[in-house]
Coordinates of C-alpha atoms and ligand atoms in Angstrom, one line a residue:
X621 CA 149.7 91.6 119.7
X622 CA 146.1 92.7 119.1
X623 CA 143.4 90.2 120.2
X624 CA 140.8 90.1 117.4
X625 CA 137.5 88.2 117.2
X626 CA 136.1 87.5 113.8
X627 CA 132.4 86.5 113.8
X628 CA 131.3 84.3 110.9
X629 CA 132.9 81.8 108.5
X630 CA 131.8 82.7 105.0
X631 CA 134.3 84.1 102.5
X632 CA 134.5 87.4 104.4
X633 CA 135.2 85.9 107.8
X634 CA 137.6 83.3 106.5
X635 CA 139.6 85.8 104.5
X636 CA 139.7 88.3 107.4
X637 CA 140.8 85.6 109.8
X638 CA 143.4 84.2 107.5
X639 CA 145.0 87.6 106.7
X640 CA 144.8 88.9 110.3
X641 CA 146.5 85.7 111.6
X642 CA 149.8 87.0 110.3
X643 CA 149.9 89.9 112.7
X644 CA 147.2 89.4 115.4
X645 CA 145.9 86.9 117.9
X646 CA 142.8 85.7 116.1
X647 CA 139.7 83.8 117.3
X648 CA 137.1 82.9 114.8
X649 CA 133.6 82.4 116.3
X650 CA 130.9 80.7 114.2
X651 CA 127.5 79.6 115.2
X652 CA 127.5 76.3 113.2
X653 CA 130.3 74.3 111.6
X654 CA 133.2 76.2 110.1
X655 CA 132.1 75.4 106.5
X656 CA 128.4 76.3 107.1
X657 CA 127.8 79.7 105.5
X658 CA 125.9 81.5 102.8
X659 CA 129.0 81.6 100.7
X660 CA 129.0 77.8 100.1
X661 CA 125.7 78.1 98.3
X662 CA 126.8 80.8 95.8
X663 CA 126.4 79.5 92.3
X664 CA 126.9 82.0 89.5
X665 CA 130.3 83.1 90.6
X666 CA 132.5 86.0 91.3
X667 CA 132.8 89.0 88.9
X668 CA 136.2 90.6 88.1
X669 CA 138.0 92.1 85.2
X670 CA 140.4 89.3 84.2
X671 CA 140.2 89.6 80.4
X672 CA 141.7 91.9 77.9
X673 CA 138.5 92.8 76.1
X674 CA 137.1 94.1 79.5
X675 CA 138.1 97.1 81.6
X676 CA 137.8 98.2 85.3
X677 CA 136.1 101.3 84.0
X678 CA 133.3 99.2 82.5
X679 CA 132.9 97.1 85.6
X680 CA 132.6 100.3 87.6
X681 CA 130.0 101.7 85.2
X682 CA 127.9 98.5 85.3
X683 CA 128.0 98.4 89.1
X684 CA 127.0 102.1 89.3
X685 CA 124.2 101.7 86.8
X686 CA 122.7 98.6 88.7
X687 CA 123.0 100.5 92.0
X688 CA 120.4 103.1 90.7
X689 CA 122.2 106.2 91.9
X690 CA 122.9 105.0 95.4
X691 CA 126.4 103.5 95.2
X692 CA 129.3 105.0 97.0
X693 CA 131.5 105.6 94.0
X694 CA 134.9 105.5 95.8
X695 CA 133.9 102.1 97.3
X696 CA 133.0 100.8 93.9
X697 CA 136.3 102.0 92.4
X698 CA 138.1 100.1 95.2
X699 CA 136.1 97.0 94.5
X700 CA 136.6 96.9 90.8
X701 CA 140.3 98.0 90.8
X702 CA 141.5 95.7 93.6
X703 CA 139.3 92.7 92.6
X704 CA 141.6 91.2 90.0
X705 CA 144.6 91.0 92.4
X706 CA 142.4 89.4 95.1
X707 CA 141.3 86.8 92.5
X708 CA 144.9 86.0 91.8
X709 CA 145.4 85.5 95.5
X710 CA 142.5 83.0 95.5
X711 CA 144.1 81.1 92.6
X712 CA 147.4 81.0 94.5
X713 CA 145.6 79.6 97.5
X714 CA 144.3 76.8 95.3
X715 CA 140.8 77.8 94.1
X716 CA 140.3 76.0 90.8
X717 CA 138.3 78.3 88.7
X718 CA 136.9 76.6 85.6
X719 CA 138.8 76.9 82.4
X720 CA 138.0 76.8 78.7
X721 CA 140.7 76.4 76.0
X722 CA 143.3 77.0 78.7
X723 CA 141.9 80.3 79.7
X724 CA 139.6 81.2 82.7
X725 CA 136.0 80.4 81.7
X726 CA 133.6 83.2 82.1
X727 CA 129.8 83.5 82.4
X728 CA 127.4 86.4 81.7
X729 CA 124.9 87.6 84.2
X730 CA 122.2 90.4 84.1
X731 CA 123.3 94.0 83.7
X732 CA 127.0 93.1 83.0
X733 CA 128.2 94.6 79.8
X734 CA 130.8 91.8 79.5
X735 CA 131.0 88.2 80.4
X736 CA 133.2 88.5 83.5
X737 CA 131.8 86.0 86.0
X738 CA 134.4 83.4 87.0
X739 CA 133.0 80.1 88.3
X740 CA 134.3 76.9 89.8
X741 CA 132.9 73.4 89.6
X742 CA 130.3 74.8 87.1
X743 CA 127.8 76.2 89.5
X744 CA 129.6 75.2 92.7
X745 CA 131.7 78.4 93.0
X746 CA 130.8 79.1 96.6
X747 CA 131.5 75.6 97.7
X748 CA 135.0 75.6 96.1
X749 CA 135.9 79.0 97.6
X750 CA 134.6 78.0 101.0
X751 CA 136.4 74.7 101.2
X752 CA 139.7 76.2 100.0
X753 CA 139.5 78.9 102.6
X754 CA 138.4 76.5 105.3
X755 CA 141.5 74.4 104.7
X756 CA 143.7 77.5 104.7
X757 CA 142.2 78.8 108.0
X758 CA 142.6 75.3 109.6
X759 CA 146.3 75.4 108.7
X760 CA 146.8 79.0 110.0
X761 CA 147.2 80.3 113.5
X762 CA 143.5 80.9 114.1
X763 CA 141.6 79.7 117.1
X764 CA 138.3 78.4 115.8
X765 CA 135.2 78.2 118.0
X766 CA 132.4 76.4 116.2
X767 CA 128.8 76.0 117.4
X768 CA 129.3 79.3 119.3
X769 CA 126.7 81.9 119.0
X770 CA 127.5 85.7 119.2
X771 CA 125.0 87.1 121.7
X772 CA 126.1 90.7 122.3
X773 CA 129.0 93.0 121.7
X774 CA 130.7 94.3 124.8
X775 CA 131.1 98.0 124.4
X776 CA 132.7 100.1 127.2
X777 CA 133.8 103.8 127.1
X778 CA 132.6 103.8 123.5
X779 CA 135.0 101.1 122.4
X780 CA 134.5 97.4 121.7
X781 CA 136.0 95.3 124.5
X782 CA 134.7 91.9 123.6
X783 CA 131.9 89.6 122.7
X784 CA 129.4 87.7 124.8
X785 CA 128.9 84.2 123.4
X786 CA 126.8 81.1 123.9
X787 CA 128.5 77.8 123.3
X788 CA 127.9 74.4 124.8
X789 CA 124.9 75.8 126.7
X790 CA 127.1 78.3 128.6
X791 CA 127.3 82.0 128.2
X792 CA 130.8 83.6 128.5
X793 CA 132.6 86.8 127.5
X794 CA 135.6 86.8 125.2
X795 CA 137.8 89.9 125.7
X796 CA 139.1 91.6 122.5
X797 CA 140.8 94.7 121.2
X798 CA 138.7 94.5 118.0
X799 CA 135.7 92.6 116.7
X800 CA 135.2 91.9 113.0
X801 CA 131.6 91.1 112.1
X802 CA 131.4 88.9 109.1
X803 CA 128.2 87.0 109.8
X804 CA 126.4 87.5 106.5
X805 CA 122.8 88.4 105.5
X806 CA 119.3 87.8 106.6
X807 CA 117.4 85.8 104.0
X808 CA 115.6 84.1 106.8
X809 CA 113.6 87.3 107.3
X810 CA 111.4 86.1 104.4
X811 CA 109.2 83.2 103.7
X812 CA 110.9 82.4 100.4
X813 CA 114.6 82.7 100.3
X814 CA 117.7 81.3 98.5
X815 CA 119.7 81.6 101.7
X816 CA 120.5 78.8 104.1
X817 CA 119.1 78.6 107.7
X818 CA 122.2 80.3 109.2
X819 CA 121.3 83.7 107.4
X820 CA 119.5 85.3 110.3
X821 CA 121.0 88.8 110.4
X822 CA 122.7 88.3 113.7
X823 CA 125.5 90.7 113.0
X824 CA 123.3 93.6 112.1
X825 CA 121.1 93.1 115.1
X826 CA 124.1 92.9 117.4
X827 CA 125.6 96.1 115.9
X828 CA 122.3 97.9 116.2
X829 CA 121.8 97.0 119.8
X830 CA 125.4 98.2 120.5
X831 CA 124.6 101.6 119.0
X832 CA 126.3 101.3 115.6
X833 CA 125.0 103.1 112.5
X834 CA 123.3 101.1 109.8
X835 CA 122.9 102.3 106.2
X836 CA 120.4 101.6 103.5
X837 CA 118.8 98.7 105.3
X838 CA 115.5 99.1 103.4
X839 CA 117.2 97.6 100.2
X840 CA 116.7 93.9 100.1
X841 CA 117.3 92.1 96.8
X842 CA 115.0 89.4 95.5
X843 CA 116.5 86.9 93.1
X844 CA 114.2 86.4 90.2
X845 CA 114.5 82.7 89.8
X846 CA 114.2 80.2 92.6
X847 CA 112.7 76.8 91.9
X848 CA 109.0 77.2 93.0
X849 CA 108.9 74.2 95.3
X850 CA 108.1 74.0 99.0
X851 CA 111.9 74.2 99.6
X852 CA 113.0 76.8 97.2
X853 CA 116.4 76.4 95.4
X854 CA 118.3 79.1 93.6
X855 CA 118.5 78.8 89.8
X856 CA 121.5 80.9 88.9
X857 CA 121.2 84.0 86.7
X858 CA 124.0 82.4 84.7
X859 CA 121.4 80.0 83.3
X860 CA 119.6 83.0 81.8
X861 CA 123.0 84.3 80.9
X862 CA 123.5 81.2 78.8
X863 CA 120.2 81.8 77.0
X864 CA 117.3 80.4 79.1
X865 CA 114.1 82.4 78.9
X866 CA 111.0 83.1 81.1
X867 CA 107.6 82.1 80.0
X868 CA 104.1 82.9 81.2
X869 CA 101.4 80.3 82.0
X870 CA 100.5 80.1 78.3
X871 CA 104.1 79.4 77.4
X872 CA 104.9 82.8 76.0
X873 CA 107.9 85.1 76.7
X874 CA 106.9 88.2 78.6
X875 CA 110.1 90.0 79.5
X876 CA 110.8 91.2 75.9
X877 CA 107.8 93.5 76.2
X878 CA 109.0 94.9 79.5
X879 CA 112.7 95.7 79.1
X880 CA 115.1 96.0 76.2
X881 CA 117.4 93.5 77.9
X882 CA 114.5 91.1 78.5
X883 CA 115.5 88.2 80.8
X884 CA 118.8 89.9 81.5
X885 CA 117.3 93.2 82.7
X886 CA 118.5 94.4 86.1
X887 CA 117.5 91.9 88.8
X888 CA 114.9 94.2 90.5
X889 CA 113.1 94.7 87.2
X890 CA 113.0 90.9 86.4
X891 CA 111.9 90.0 90.0
X892 CA 109.1 92.6 90.0
X893 CA 108.0 91.6 86.5
X894 CA 107.8 88.0 87.5
X895 CA 105.9 88.9 90.7
X896 CA 103.4 90.9 88.6
X897 CA 103.0 88.1 86.0
X898 CA 102.4 85.7 88.8
X899 CA 99.7 87.9 90.3
X900 CA 98.1 88.1 86.8
X901 CA 98.1 84.3 86.7
X902 CA 96.4 83.9 90.0
X903 CA 99.7 83.3 91.9
X904 CA 100.9 80.5 89.6
X905 CA 104.7 80.5 89.1
X906 CA 106.2 81.5 85.8
X907 CA 108.3 79.1 83.9
X908 CA 112.0 79.0 83.1
X909 CA 112.8 77.4 79.8
X910 CA 116.4 76.0 80.0
X911 CA 115.5 73.0 77.8
X912 CA 116.2 75.2 74.8
X913 CA 119.9 75.2 75.9
X914 CA 120.0 71.4 75.5
X915 CA 118.7 71.8 71.9
X916 CA 121.1 74.7 71.1
X917 CA 124.3 73.6 72.9
X918 CA 123.9 69.9 72.9
X919 CA 122.5 67.2 75.0
X920 CA 124.0 67.1 78.5
X921 CA 124.9 70.8 78.5
X922 CA 122.9 71.6 81.6
X923 CA 124.2 68.8 83.7
X924 CA 127.8 69.7 82.7
X925 CA 127.6 73.5 83.1
X926 CA 125.2 73.5 86.1
X927 CA 125.8 70.2 88.0
X928 CA 124.5 71.4 91.3
X929 CA 121.3 72.9 90.0
X930 CA 120.8 69.9 87.7
X931 CA 120.9 67.6 90.7
X932 CA 118.7 69.8 92.9
X933 CA 116.1 70.2 90.1
X934 CA 116.0 66.4 89.4
X935 CA 115.8 65.7 93.2
X936 CA 112.6 67.8 93.2
X937 CA 111.1 65.8 90.4
X938 CA 111.7 68.0 87.4
X939 CA 113.6 67.3 84.2
X940 CA 114.7 70.8 83.1
X941 CA 116.6 69.4 80.1
X942 CA 113.2 68.4 78.7
X943 CA 110.7 70.9 79.9
X944 CA 110.3 74.4 81.5
X945 CA 110.4 74.4 85.3
X946 CA 108.3 76.7 87.7
X947 CA 110.2 79.6 89.2
X948 CA 109.4 82.4 91.7
X949 CA 111.4 85.3 93.1
X950 CA 113.0 84.7 96.5
X951 CA 114.8 86.9 99.1
X952 CA 118.5 86.8 98.2
X953 CA 120.8 89.5 99.3
X954 CA 120.8 92.5 101.7
X955 CA 122.4 95.6 100.2
X956 CA 122.2 97.5 103.4
X957 CA 123.9 96.7 106.7
X958 CA 126.3 98.0 109.3
X959 CA 127.7 101.3 107.8
X960 CA 131.5 101.1 107.2
X961 CA 134.2 103.1 105.5
X962 CA 136.4 101.6 102.8
X963 CA 138.5 99.8 105.5
X964 CA 135.6 98.0 107.2
X965 CA 135.5 100.4 110.1
X966 CA 132.1 101.1 111.7
X967 CA 130.9 104.0 113.8
X968 CA 132.0 102.2 117.0
X969 CA 135.7 102.2 117.8
X970 CA 137.2 98.8 117.4
X971 CA 134.2 97.3 115.6
X972 CA 134.6 96.3 111.9
X973 CA 132.1 94.8 109.5
X974 CA 132.9 93.0 106.2
X975 CA 130.8 91.1 103.6
X976 CA 127.0 91.0 103.5
X977 CA 126.6 92.2 107.1
X978 CA 128.3 95.5 106.1
X979 CA 127.2 98.4 104.0
X980 CA 130.2 99.8 102.2
X981 CA 127.9 101.3 99.6
X982 CA 129.2 99.3 96.7
X983 CA 125.8 97.8 95.9
X984 CA 123.7 100.9 96.1
X985 CA 120.0 100.2 95.7
X986 CA 120.5 97.0 93.7
X987 CA 123.5 94.7 93.7
X988 CA 125.1 93.8 90.4
X989 CA 125.1 89.9 90.1
X990 CA 128.3 88.2 91.4
X991 CA 129.7 91.4 92.9
X992 CA 129.1 90.2 96.5
X993 CA 131.7 87.5 96.8
X994 CA 134.1 90.0 95.3
X995 CA 133.1 92.6 97.9
X996 CA 133.6 90.2 100.7
X997 CA 137.0 89.2 99.4
X998 CA 138.3 92.7 98.7
X999 CA 137.0 94.3 101.8
X1000 CA 137.9 91.5 104.2
X1001 CA 141.4 91.8 102.9
X1002 CA 141.4 95.6 103.3
X1003 CA 140.1 95.3 106.8
X1004 CA 142.8 92.9 107.7
X1005 CA 145.4 95.3 106.3
X1006 CA 144.1 98.3 108.2
X1007 CA 143.0 96.8 111.6
X1008 CA 146.5 96.1 113.0
X1009 CA 147.4 99.8 112.5
X1010 CA 144.2 101.4 113.9
X1011 CA 144.1 103.0 117.3
X1012 CA 140.6 102.8 118.9
X1013 CA 141.4 106.0 120.8
X1014 CA 141.6 107.9 117.5
X1015 CA 138.7 106.5 115.6
X1016 CA 137.5 108.3 112.5
X1017 CA 134.1 109.9 112.9
X1018 CA 131.3 109.0 110.6
X1019 CA 129.5 112.0 109.1
X1020 CA 126.0 112.4 107.7
X1021 CA 122.5 112.8 109.2
X1022 CA 121.5 109.9 111.4
X1023 CA 117.9 109.0 112.1
X1024 CA 117.5 107.7 115.7
X1025 CA 115.2 104.7 116.0
X1026 CA 113.6 103.9 119.3
X1027 CA 113.7 100.1 119.5
X1028 CA 111.2 98.8 122.0
X1029 CA 112.3 95.2 122.0
X1030 CA 110.6 94.2 125.2
X1031 CA 107.2 95.7 124.8
X1032 CA 105.2 93.2 122.7
X1033 CA 102.5 91.1 124.3
X1034 CA 103.8 87.7 123.0
X1035 CA 107.0 86.2 121.8
X1036 CA 107.6 86.4 118.1
X1037 CA 107.1 83.2 116.0
X1038 CA 109.5 82.9 113.1
X1039 CA 107.1 81.7 110.5
X1040 CA 104.6 84.5 111.2
X1041 CA 107.4 87.1 110.9
X1042 CA 108.6 85.6 107.6
X1043 CA 105.1 85.6 106.1
X1044 CA 104.5 89.2 107.3
X1045 CA 107.8 90.3 105.8
X1046 CA 107.1 88.6 102.5
X1047 CA 103.6 90.1 102.2
X1048 CA 104.2 93.6 103.5
X1049 CA 107.9 94.3 103.2
X1050 CA 108.8 92.4 100.1
X1051 CA 109.2 93.0 96.4
X1052 CA 106.5 95.7 96.3
X1053 CA 105.7 97.8 99.3
X1054 CA 103.1 100.5 100.3
X1055 CA 102.8 102.9 103.2
X1056 CA 99.6 101.1 104.3
X1057 CA 101.3 97.6 104.2
X1058 CA 104.4 98.9 106.0
X1059 CA 102.3 100.5 108.8
X1060 CA 100.4 97.3 109.2
X1061 CA 103.7 95.4 109.5
X1062 CA 104.9 97.9 112.1
X1063 CA 101.7 97.5 114.1
X1064 CA 101.9 93.7 114.0
X1065 CA 105.5 93.7 115.0
X1066 CA 104.8 96.0 117.9
X1067 CA 102.6 93.2 119.3
X1068 CA 105.6 90.8 119.4
X1069 CA 108.6 90.8 121.6
X1070 CA 112.0 89.0 121.3
X1071 CA 113.2 86.2 123.6
X1072 CA 114.3 86.1 127.2
X1073 CA 118.0 86.5 126.7
X1074 CA 118.8 84.8 130.0
X1075 CA 117.5 81.4 128.9
X1076 CA 116.8 81.5 125.2
X1077 CA 118.0 78.9 122.7
X1078 CA 120.1 79.8 119.7
X1079 CA 117.0 79.4 117.5
X1080 CA 115.0 81.8 119.7
X1081 CA 117.9 84.3 119.8
X1082 CA 118.1 84.2 116.0
X1083 CA 114.4 84.8 115.7
X1084 CA 114.6 87.8 118.1
X1085 CA 117.5 89.1 116.0
X1086 CA 115.2 88.8 112.9
X1087 CA 112.5 90.8 114.7
X1088 CA 115.0 93.5 115.7
X1089 CA 116.2 94.0 112.1
X1090 CA 112.7 93.7 110.7
X1091 CA 111.5 96.5 112.9
X1092 CA 114.3 98.7 111.8
X1093 CA 113.8 97.9 108.2
X1094 CA 110.1 98.7 108.3
X1095 CA 110.8 102.1 109.9
X1096 CA 113.3 103.1 107.3
X1097 CA 111.2 101.7 104.4
X1098 CA 108.3 103.8 105.6
X1099 CA 110.6 106.8 105.6
X1100 CA 111.8 106.3 102.0
X1101 CA 108.9 107.8 100.0
X1102 CA 110.3 106.9 96.6
X1103 CA 111.1 103.9 94.5
X1104 CA 114.6 103.0 93.7
X1105 CA 116.3 99.7 92.8
X1106 CA 115.1 96.9 95.1
X1107 CA 112.9 99.3 97.2
X1108 CA 109.6 99.7 95.3
X1109 CA 106.8 101.7 96.8
X1110 CA 103.5 101.4 94.9
X1111 CA 102.4 104.7 96.5
X1112 CA 105.6 106.5 95.5
X1113 CA 106.6 104.9 92.2
X1114 CA 109.0 107.7 91.2
X1115 CA 112.7 108.1 92.1
X1116 CA 113.5 111.3 94.0
X1117 CA 116.9 112.8 93.3
X1118 CA 116.9 114.4 96.7
X1119 CA 116.8 111.1 98.6
X1120 CA 120.2 109.6 99.2
X1121 CA 121.5 107.0 101.8
X1122 CA 119.4 106.2 104.9
X1123 CA 121.5 106.1 108.0
X1124 CA 120.0 105.0 111.3
X1125 CA 121.1 104.0 114.8
X1126 CA 119.1 102.9 117.8
X1127 CA 118.6 105.7 120.2
X1128 CA 117.2 103.5 122.9
X1129 CA 117.0 99.8 122.8
X1130 CA 114.6 98.4 125.4
X1131 CA 115.3 94.7 125.8
X1132 CA 112.9 92.5 127.7
X1133 CA 113.5 92.8 131.4
X1134 CA 113.4 89.2 132.7
X1135 CA 114.8 87.8 135.9
Ligands
LIG2176 C1 123.2 83.6 90.8 O1 124.0 82.7 90.5 O2 122.3 84.0 90.1 C2 123.5 84.4 92.0 C3 124.7 85.3 91.8 C4 124.6 86.4 92.7 O3 123.5 86.6 93.3 O4 125.5 87.2 92.7

């Protein structure tokens, strides 16, 4: 029986562990509690073609159009074609998607030609999925190691042999025939994010240090509407899908002048437009008027349809049923990641990646809303189908030009401080970028170093991982002299047809040499 380690416990890790447990010896390693993940915070829902007036072809077309010419078309076809069956699996497992008149209820989000976003508990879709899958994993033959941090992959003879972990203050090595990275994104790279504290890009950093190829890591999606309070909170695009609108400081709509789809224009367009409007207003947030929904759809609509957001907004002192609330864009989703094929296989034999940590190419330069839970579900399942049959000695080679990065992790004069890194990323590697700003960021990052891996805490290791991926992201963003989807260069505003995927690997990783 193959020994498999799955790292991460969001939807991708839980589905992979659950499916693999039928044929492999599975250990699931997660750095917090089993139910702590980015998944549990997902609001809007999960997109899939479950209705007769919709079609897989249209879901594919919407995904490709949002992806701004950078999607891997065969990966998108897999996503949209296999999605409905995987949703039926979730229903069989016990996920209670919301219903209306006996049918699955469905929401609309930006850049979808049809309302096809399923939700559960109103806006608590992620929580419902997470808790159902946690129960299933607990009942399955899966060894669960909580509060266990993945430090490094063990790679020998160009094959994954295990994972070095830190748990209970002790470092140890777990041997394995295969490792599945499912440890999510990296919202903590940025000062404002919709992601929870666990989203520190550990999987991408681990893979990069082990020599794996990464793809399209310069593409980071900013969600247009997070509540503009000290502790930001996501206000789902589904709220705009129901008819809420954005207002400037004078209380006037501004998106209608900027895009034919107004508030439901592609996410990158809305996020950039809000950022520009905020700059015109001296940094003041714009306003989201959802109160109009109470007038149009009846009193109590917001609390019923969006109970989680309703509670969060009220807890922060706003009554969105009565007045517009301040919103700002915030870092939300990483389109790039560890490069994989359509079975989750990376460029290192025995290493797989699924979910946000991976780049299958389905999201291209700009993810279509609510396609990410679907991607995790479909690709974790596919990975679990394929892995037991794979032979690490006959591993498929990845083709395409690869840019080698020299990662000098140990050179900086002082240890990186997380808040400084987040502010630098927000200001220089955020919604709008320039060559000058990116070079400044690279220089500043060169003066920092990661942590001493022999004694570092989990928090310090996470921060060092953030620095590793930030450096790589800046190098690639500098190289992409065009604007496309979520990567906007003010000095290169046009899209260049000759620029396609960016693929990088670390040629030489110099980690701090401590005794
Ligand atoms: C949202 O509810 O707006 C987020 C959905 C997503 O990012 O897919």
